[in-house]
mmCIF file of C-alpha atoms in Angstrom:
data_model
loop_
_atom_site.group_PDB
_atom_site.id
_atom_site.type_symbol
_atom_site.label_atom_id
_atom_site.label_comp_id
_atom_site.label_asym_id
_atom_site.label_seq_id
_atom_site.Cartn_x
_atom_site.Cartn_y
_atom_site.Cartn_z
ATOM 1 C CA ALA A 263 0.000 0.000 0.000
ATOM 2 C CA GLN A 264 1.091 3.525 -0.735
ATOM 3 C CA SER A 265 2.065 5.644 2.248
ATOM 4 C CA VAL A 266 3.781 8.827 3.289
ATOM 5 C CA ALA A 267 5.488 9.391 6.621
ATOM 6 C CA GLN A 268 6.478 12.618 8.278
ATOM 7 C CA PRO A 269 8.340 11.397 11.332
ATOM 8 C CA GLU A 270 8.449 14.726 13.172
ATOM 9 C CA ASP A 271 5.329 16.339 14.589
ATOM 10 C CA GLN A 272 7.207 19.563 15.150
ATOM 11 C CA VAL A 273 10.491 21.101 14.113
ATOM 12 C CA ASN A 274 11.971 24.121 15.843
ATOM 13 C CA VAL A 275 14.673 26.168 14.212
ATOM 14 C CA ALA A 276 16.228 29.550 14.887
ATOM 15 C CA GLU A 277 15.675 32.310 12.381
ATOM 16 C CA GLY A 278 18.500 32.422 9.870
ATOM 17 C CA ASN A 279 19.430 28.780 10.350
ATOM 18 C CA PRO A 280 18.838 26.124 7.709
ATOM 19 C CA LEU A 281 15.722 24.026 8.103
ATOM 20 C CA THR A 282 14.797 20.498 7.086
ATOM 21 C CA VAL A 283 11.365 18.903 7.254
ATOM 22 C CA LYS A 284 11.503 15.180 6.653
ATOM 23 C CA CYS A 285 9.312 13.001 4.469
ATOM 24 C CA THR A 286 9.636 9.374 3.442
ATOM 25 C CA TYR A 287 7.358 7.498 1.093
ATOM 26 C CA SER A 288 6.395 4.042 -0.007
ATOM 27 C CA VAL A 289 4.845 3.674 -3.447
ATOM 28 C CA SER A 290 4.905 1.230 -6.273
ATOM 29 C CA GLY A 291 6.399 2.590 -9.456
ATOM 30 C CA ASN A 292 7.760 6.087 -9.901
ATOM 31 C CA PRO A 293 6.675 8.492 -7.189
ATOM 32 C CA TYR A 294 5.045 11.846 -7.816
ATOM 33 C CA LEU A 295 5.823 13.868 -4.698
ATOM 34 C CA PHE A 296 4.541 17.191 -3.417
ATOM 35 C CA TRP A 297 5.027 19.637 -0.573
ATOM 36 C CA TYR A 298 2.298 21.959 0.641
ATOM 37 C CA VAL A 299 2.212 24.553 3.407
ATOM 38 C CA GLN A 300 -0.808 25.439 5.511
ATOM 39 C CA TYR A 301 -1.156 28.613 7.549
ATOM 40 C CA PRO A 302 -3.721 28.759 10.392
ATOM 41 C CA ASN A 303 -7.321 28.481 9.215
ATOM 42 C CA ARG A 304 -6.253 28.421 5.591
ATOM 43 C CA GLY A 305 -6.140 25.860 2.830
ATOM 44 C CA LEU A 306 -2.952 24.315 1.518
ATOM 45 C CA GLN A 307 -0.563 26.261 -0.664
ATOM 46 C CA PHE A 308 1.519 24.402 -3.218
ATOM 47 C CA LEU A 309 5.276 24.697 -2.660
ATOM 48 C CA LEU A 310 6.925 22.289 -5.063
ATOM 49 C CA LYS A 311 6.729 18.922 -6.701
ATOM 50 C CA TYR A 312 8.935 16.169 -8.059
ATOM 51 C CA ILE A 313 7.812 14.268 -11.113
ATOM 52 C CA THR A 314 11.031 13.405 -12.882
ATOM 53 C CA GLY A 315 14.398 14.940 -13.689
ATOM 54 C CA ASP A 316 16.798 16.622 -11.272
ATOM 55 C CA ASN A 317 16.681 15.274 -7.769
ATOM 56 C CA LEU A 318 16.850 18.783 -6.325
ATOM 57 C CA VAL A 319 13.607 20.622 -6.889
ATOM 58 C CA LYS A 320 13.250 24.332 -6.267
ATOM 59 C CA GLY A 321 9.926 25.799 -5.255
ATOM 60 C CA SER A 322 8.181 28.834 -3.848
ATOM 61 C CA TYR A 323 9.453 31.117 -1.082
ATOM 62 C CA GLY A 324 13.021 29.820 -1.309
ATOM 63 C CA PHE A 325 12.133 26.232 -0.443
ATOM 64 C CA GLU A 326 13.678 23.241 -2.135
ATOM 65 C CA ALA A 327 13.400 19.500 -1.749
ATOM 66 C CA GLU A 328 15.713 16.662 -2.495
ATOM 67 C CA PHE A 329 14.412 13.443 -3.963
ATOM 68 C CA ASN A 330 16.437 10.439 -2.828
ATOM 69 C CA LYS A 331 15.315 7.235 -4.458
ATOM 70 C CA SER A 332 17.576 4.899 -2.491
ATOM 71 C CA GLN A 333 16.356 6.295 0.810
ATOM 72 C CA THR A 334 12.783 6.828 -0.459
ATOM 73 C CA SER A 335 12.862 10.329 0.950
ATOM 74 C CA PHE A 336 11.787 13.772 -0.173
ATOM 75 C CA HIS A 337 12.953 16.170 2.514
ATOM 76 C CA LEU A 338 11.994 19.832 2.373
ATOM 77 C CA LYS A 339 14.788 22.318 2.939
ATOM 78 C CA LYS A 340 15.501 26.003 3.131
ATOM 79 C CA PRO A 341 18.963 27.521 3.604
ATOM 80 C CA SER A 342 17.846 30.319 5.924
ATOM 81 C CA ALA A 343 14.591 30.142 7.874
ATOM 82 C CA LEU A 344 12.288 33.093 8.419
ATOM 83 C CA VAL A 345 9.814 33.579 11.256
ATOM 84 C CA SER A 346 7.115 33.844 8.593
ATOM 85 C CA ASP A 347 7.917 30.265 7.518
ATOM 86 C CA SER A 348 6.262 29.043 10.706
ATOM 87 C CA ALA A 349 3.345 26.905 9.545
ATOM 88 C CA LEU A 350 2.156 23.351 9.039
ATOM 89 C CA TYR A 351 3.866 21.468 6.217
ATOM 90 C CA PHE A 352 2.424 18.478 4.410
ATOM 91 C CA CYS A 353 4.175 16.000 2.178
ATOM 92 C CA ALA A 354 2.002 14.147 -0.321
ATOM 93 C CA VAL A 355 2.385 11.447 -2.923
ATOM 94 C CA ARG A 356 0.147 10.810 -5.867
ATOM 95 C CA GLU A 357 -1.232 7.302 -6.021
ATOM 96 C CA PRO A 358 0.185 5.523 -9.064
ATOM 97 C CA GLY A 359 -3.051 4.293 -10.560
ATOM 98 C CA ARG A 360 -6.089 6.201 -11.706
ATOM 99 C CA THR A 361 -9.333 5.844 -9.792
ATOM 100 C CA THR A 362 -12.442 4.418 -11.396
ATOM 101 C CA SER A 363 -13.412 7.981 -12.261
ATOM 102 C CA GLY A 364 -10.143 8.475 -14.101
ATOM 103 C CA THR A 365 -8.408 10.729 -11.599
ATOM 104 C CA TYR A 366 -5.416 10.444 -9.327
ATOM 105 C CA LYS A 367 -5.640 10.717 -5.573
ATOM 106 C CA TYR A 368 -3.089 12.088 -3.167
ATOM 107 C CA ILE A 369 -1.944 10.486 0.032
ATOM 108 C CA PHE A 370 -0.955 13.057 2.636
ATOM 109 C CA GLY A 371 1.448 12.753 5.499
ATOM 110 C CA THR A 372 0.319 13.717 8.968
ATOM 111 C CA GLY A 373 1.992 17.100 8.767
ATOM 112 C CA THR A 374 4.937 18.722 10.506
ATOM 113 C CA ARG A 375 4.585 21.947 12.389
ATOM 114 C CA LEU A 376 7.540 24.223 11.779
ATOM 115 C CA LYS A 377 8.341 26.852 14.365
ATOM 116 C CA VAL A 378 10.963 29.417 13.484
ATOM 117 C CA LEU A 379 12.159 31.264 16.554
ATOM 118 C CA ALA A 380 13.297 34.866 16.371
ATOM 119 C CA GLY B 59 -2.617 31.307 -11.690
ATOM 120 C CA ALA B 60 -4.546 28.309 -10.310
ATOM 121 C CA VAL B 61 -6.608 30.055 -7.659
ATOM 122 C CA VAL B 62 -9.403 28.245 -5.870
ATOM 123 C CA SER B 63 -11.960 30.011 -3.700
ATOM 124 C CA GLN B 64 -14.409 28.661 -1.161
ATOM 125 C CA HIS B 65 -17.551 30.206 0.205
ATOM 126 C CA PRO B 66 -18.389 30.656 2.966
ATOM 127 C CA SER B 67 -15.119 30.766 4.863
ATOM 128 C CA TRP B 68 -16.935 29.851 8.035
ATOM 129 C CA VAL B 69 -20.455 28.921 8.975
ATOM 130 C CA ILE B 70 -22.342 28.210 12.167
ATOM 131 C CA CYS B 71 -25.597 26.307 11.920
ATOM 132 C CA LYS B 72 -28.108 24.534 14.092
ATOM 133 C CA SER B 73 -28.236 20.780 14.308
ATOM 134 C CA GLY B 74 -30.550 19.312 11.693
ATOM 135 C CA THR B 75 -30.090 22.011 9.094
ATOM 136 C CA SER B 76 -28.244 21.692 5.798
ATOM 137 C CA VAL B 77 -25.211 23.689 4.780
ATOM 138 C CA LYS B 78 -23.872 24.250 1.279
ATOM 139 C CA ILE B 79 -20.212 25.018 0.615
ATOM 140 C CA GLU B 80 -19.088 26.297 -2.769
ATOM 141 C CA CYS B 81 -15.723 25.676 -4.354
ATOM 142 C CA ARG B 82 -14.725 27.667 -7.419
ATOM 143 C CA SER B 83 -11.673 27.566 -9.620
ATOM 144 C CA LEU B 84 -11.199 31.226 -10.535
ATOM 145 C CA ASP B 85 -8.641 31.167 -13.320
ATOM 146 C CA PHE B 86 -8.647 27.628 -14.637
ATOM 147 C CA GLN B 87 -11.029 24.879 -15.530
ATOM 148 C CA ALA B 88 -10.972 22.136 -12.957
ATOM 149 C CA THR B 89 -11.613 18.846 -14.641
ATOM 150 C CA THR B 90 -11.573 17.216 -11.241
ATOM 151 C CA MET B 91 -12.344 18.563 -7.806
ATOM 152 C CA PHE B 92 -11.631 16.932 -4.497
ATOM 153 C CA TRP B 93 -13.248 17.462 -1.124
ATOM 154 C CA TYR B 94 -11.266 16.925 2.049
ATOM 155 C CA ARG B 95 -12.032 17.095 5.709
ATOM 156 C CA GLN B 96 -9.451 18.074 8.287
ATOM 157 C CA PHE B 97 -9.754 17.532 12.003
ATOM 158 C CA PRO B 98 -7.739 19.632 14.454
ATOM 159 C CA LYS B 99 -4.052 18.815 14.342
ATOM 160 C CA GLN B 100 -4.645 16.049 11.834
ATOM 161 C CA SER B 101 -3.981 15.458 8.198
ATOM 162 C CA LEU B 102 -6.443 15.825 5.360
ATOM 163 C CA MET B 103 -8.932 13.050 4.826
ATOM 164 C CA LEU B 104 -10.205 12.695 1.286
ATOM 165 C CA MET B 105 -13.979 12.539 1.276
ATOM 166 C CA ALA B 106 -14.813 12.373 -2.406
ATOM 167 C CA THR B 107 -13.630 13.037 -5.921
ATOM 168 C CA SER B 108 -15.837 14.638 -8.513
ATOM 169 C CA ASN B 109 -15.506 15.046 -12.233
ATOM 170 C CA GLU B 110 -17.538 17.666 -14.035
ATOM 171 C CA GLY B 111 -20.875 16.333 -15.179
ATOM 172 C CA SER B 112 -20.673 12.987 -13.454
ATOM 173 C CA LYS B 113 -21.413 11.549 -10.052
ATOM 174 C CA ALA B 114 -18.884 11.932 -7.307
ATOM 175 C CA THR B 115 -16.807 9.001 -6.131
ATOM 176 C CA TYR B 116 -16.896 8.731 -2.369
ATOM 177 C CA GLU B 117 -14.195 7.279 -0.176
ATOM 178 C CA GLN B 118 -14.952 4.330 2.009
ATOM 179 C CA GLY B 119 -16.837 5.322 5.105
ATOM 180 C CA VAL B 120 -18.133 8.627 3.731
ATOM 181 C CA GLU B 121 -21.918 8.752 3.518
ATOM 182 C CA LYS B 122 -22.907 9.983 0.082
ATOM 183 C CA ASP B 123 -26.432 10.828 1.226
ATOM 184 C CA LYS B 124 -24.996 12.918 4.025
ATOM 185 C CA PHE B 125 -22.401 14.761 1.989
ATOM 186 C CA LEU B 126 -23.929 15.664 -1.361
ATOM 187 C CA ILE B 127 -21.484 16.752 -4.014
ATOM 188 C CA ASN B 128 -22.389 18.446 -7.256
ATOM 189 C CA HIS B 129 -19.901 19.398 -9.958
ATOM 190 C CA ALA B 130 -22.098 21.123 -12.452
ATOM 191 C CA SER B 131 -19.433 23.058 -14.317
ATOM 192 C CA LEU B 132 -15.694 23.096 -14.816
ATOM 193 C CA THR B 133 -15.352 25.932 -12.333
ATOM 194 C CA LEU B 134 -17.835 25.072 -9.606
ATOM 195 C CA SER B 135 -18.333 22.208 -7.208
ATOM 196 C CA THR B 136 -20.590 22.250 -4.169
ATOM 197 C CA LEU B 137 -20.636 20.179 -1.010
ATOM 198 C CA THR B 138 -23.902 20.069 0.926
ATOM 199 C CA VAL B 139 -23.828 18.702 4.438
ATOM 200 C CA THR B 140 -27.365 17.480 4.982
ATOM 201 C CA SER B 141 -29.009 17.329 8.392
ATOM 202 C CA ALA B 142 -25.823 18.466 10.034
ATOM 203 C CA HIS B 143 -24.903 17.263 13.490
ATOM 204 C CA PRO B 144 -22.213 18.456 15.905
ATOM 205 C CA GLU B 145 -19.903 15.629 14.825
ATOM 206 C CA ASP B 146 -19.903 17.126 11.315
ATOM 207 C CA SER B 147 -18.125 20.193 12.671
ATOM 208 C CA SER B 148 -14.821 20.342 10.900
ATOM 209 C CA PHE B 149 -12.642 22.205 8.426
ATOM 210 C CA TYR B 150 -13.628 21.352 4.860
ATOM 211 C CA ILE B 151 -11.160 21.992 2.053
ATOM 212 C CA CYS B 152 -11.627 21.576 -1.664
ATOM 213 C CA SER B 153 -9.045 21.334 -4.386
ATOM 214 C CA GLY B 154 -9.058 21.486 -8.149
ATOM 215 C CA ASN B 155 -6.998 19.706 -10.716
ATOM 216 C CA ARG B 156 -6.648 21.146 -14.199
ATOM 217 C CA GLY B 157 -5.528 17.945 -15.838
ATOM 218 C CA GLU B 158 -1.949 17.960 -14.637
ATOM 219 C CA GLU B 159 -0.325 16.551 -11.540
ATOM 220 C CA THR B 160 -0.846 19.357 -9.080
ATOM 221 C CA GLN B 161 -3.894 19.941 -6.930
ATOM 222 C CA TYR B 162 -4.700 23.549 -6.042
ATOM 223 C CA PHE B 163 -6.484 24.047 -2.763
ATOM 224 C CA GLY B 164 -9.130 26.442 -1.595
ATOM 225 C CA PRO B 165 -8.762 28.368 1.666
ATOM 226 C CA GLY B 166 -11.140 26.047 3.501
ATOM 227 C CA THR B 167 -14.499 26.386 5.222
ATOM 228 C CA ARG B 168 -14.874 25.975 8.934
ATOM 229 C CA LEU B 169 -18.219 24.472 9.890
ATOM 230 C CA LEU B 170 -19.545 24.556 13.427
ATOM 231 C CA VAL B 171 -22.783 22.737 14.124
ATOM 232 C CA LEU B 172 -24.466 23.637 17.395
#
C-alpha cells in the first residue's frame, strides 16, 4: 500500500538557520511527490513537486526538496529560515493508478509543524 | 494562476439544518475537484472526488447521502452537508486539478454545528 510518513510532529529552528522537514514514502512505481504549506485556518498552498528529472527541486518562497530514491525520501529544505515560515507542512504522494473515475488521488502525510524562533 | 476560492469561509448552523459550501476555480477549468475534511491537528482526509458532469466518487466510510457533491461546471463544485450534526463540525477543504499533476487548494471552510 502507498504511504507517506512525516516522522516529526514539530520542528523548531532559529531564524537564519537552515531548516529540514523530513518526508519518506512508499509507493509502487515512480513516485510523484509534493510539498504543501498550511497557515492557520487556511487551505494548503503548493510549494513544489517532483515528477522526474533533477533530484533537487526548487519551489516557492526559497524552499527546495531533495528526492532520494535509495532512501525513499523527499525532505523539504531552506537555507535560511524566516519567522514567517512558521506553519504546518504536508508532504504528499500521488497514487500511481487512476481511480475508477479516471483521476489520481493524493496520500498526505500527517503534517509537521515548523516553528521558526526569532 | 490556479486560484481556488471557497464560500463561505466559516459557517455556524443549528443541528438538523443543511449547509452548502461552494468551491470555485477562478482562473482555470478544474476537470476534477476533491473534497477533504481536516480535524484539528490532523492530516487531510479525502472525502470524495468529482468530475464535471458525473457523479462523485466517495471514499470508504463517507456517507454519500450525508455529503452531497455536485460538480455542475468546470469551475464550480458544491458540497452540501445534509441534516448536520455536531460531529460534522470540521474544516472542509476543496481542491481542483486542471488535468496535470498538481492539486490547487481552496482556503477552507470551517463548519460549526451547534
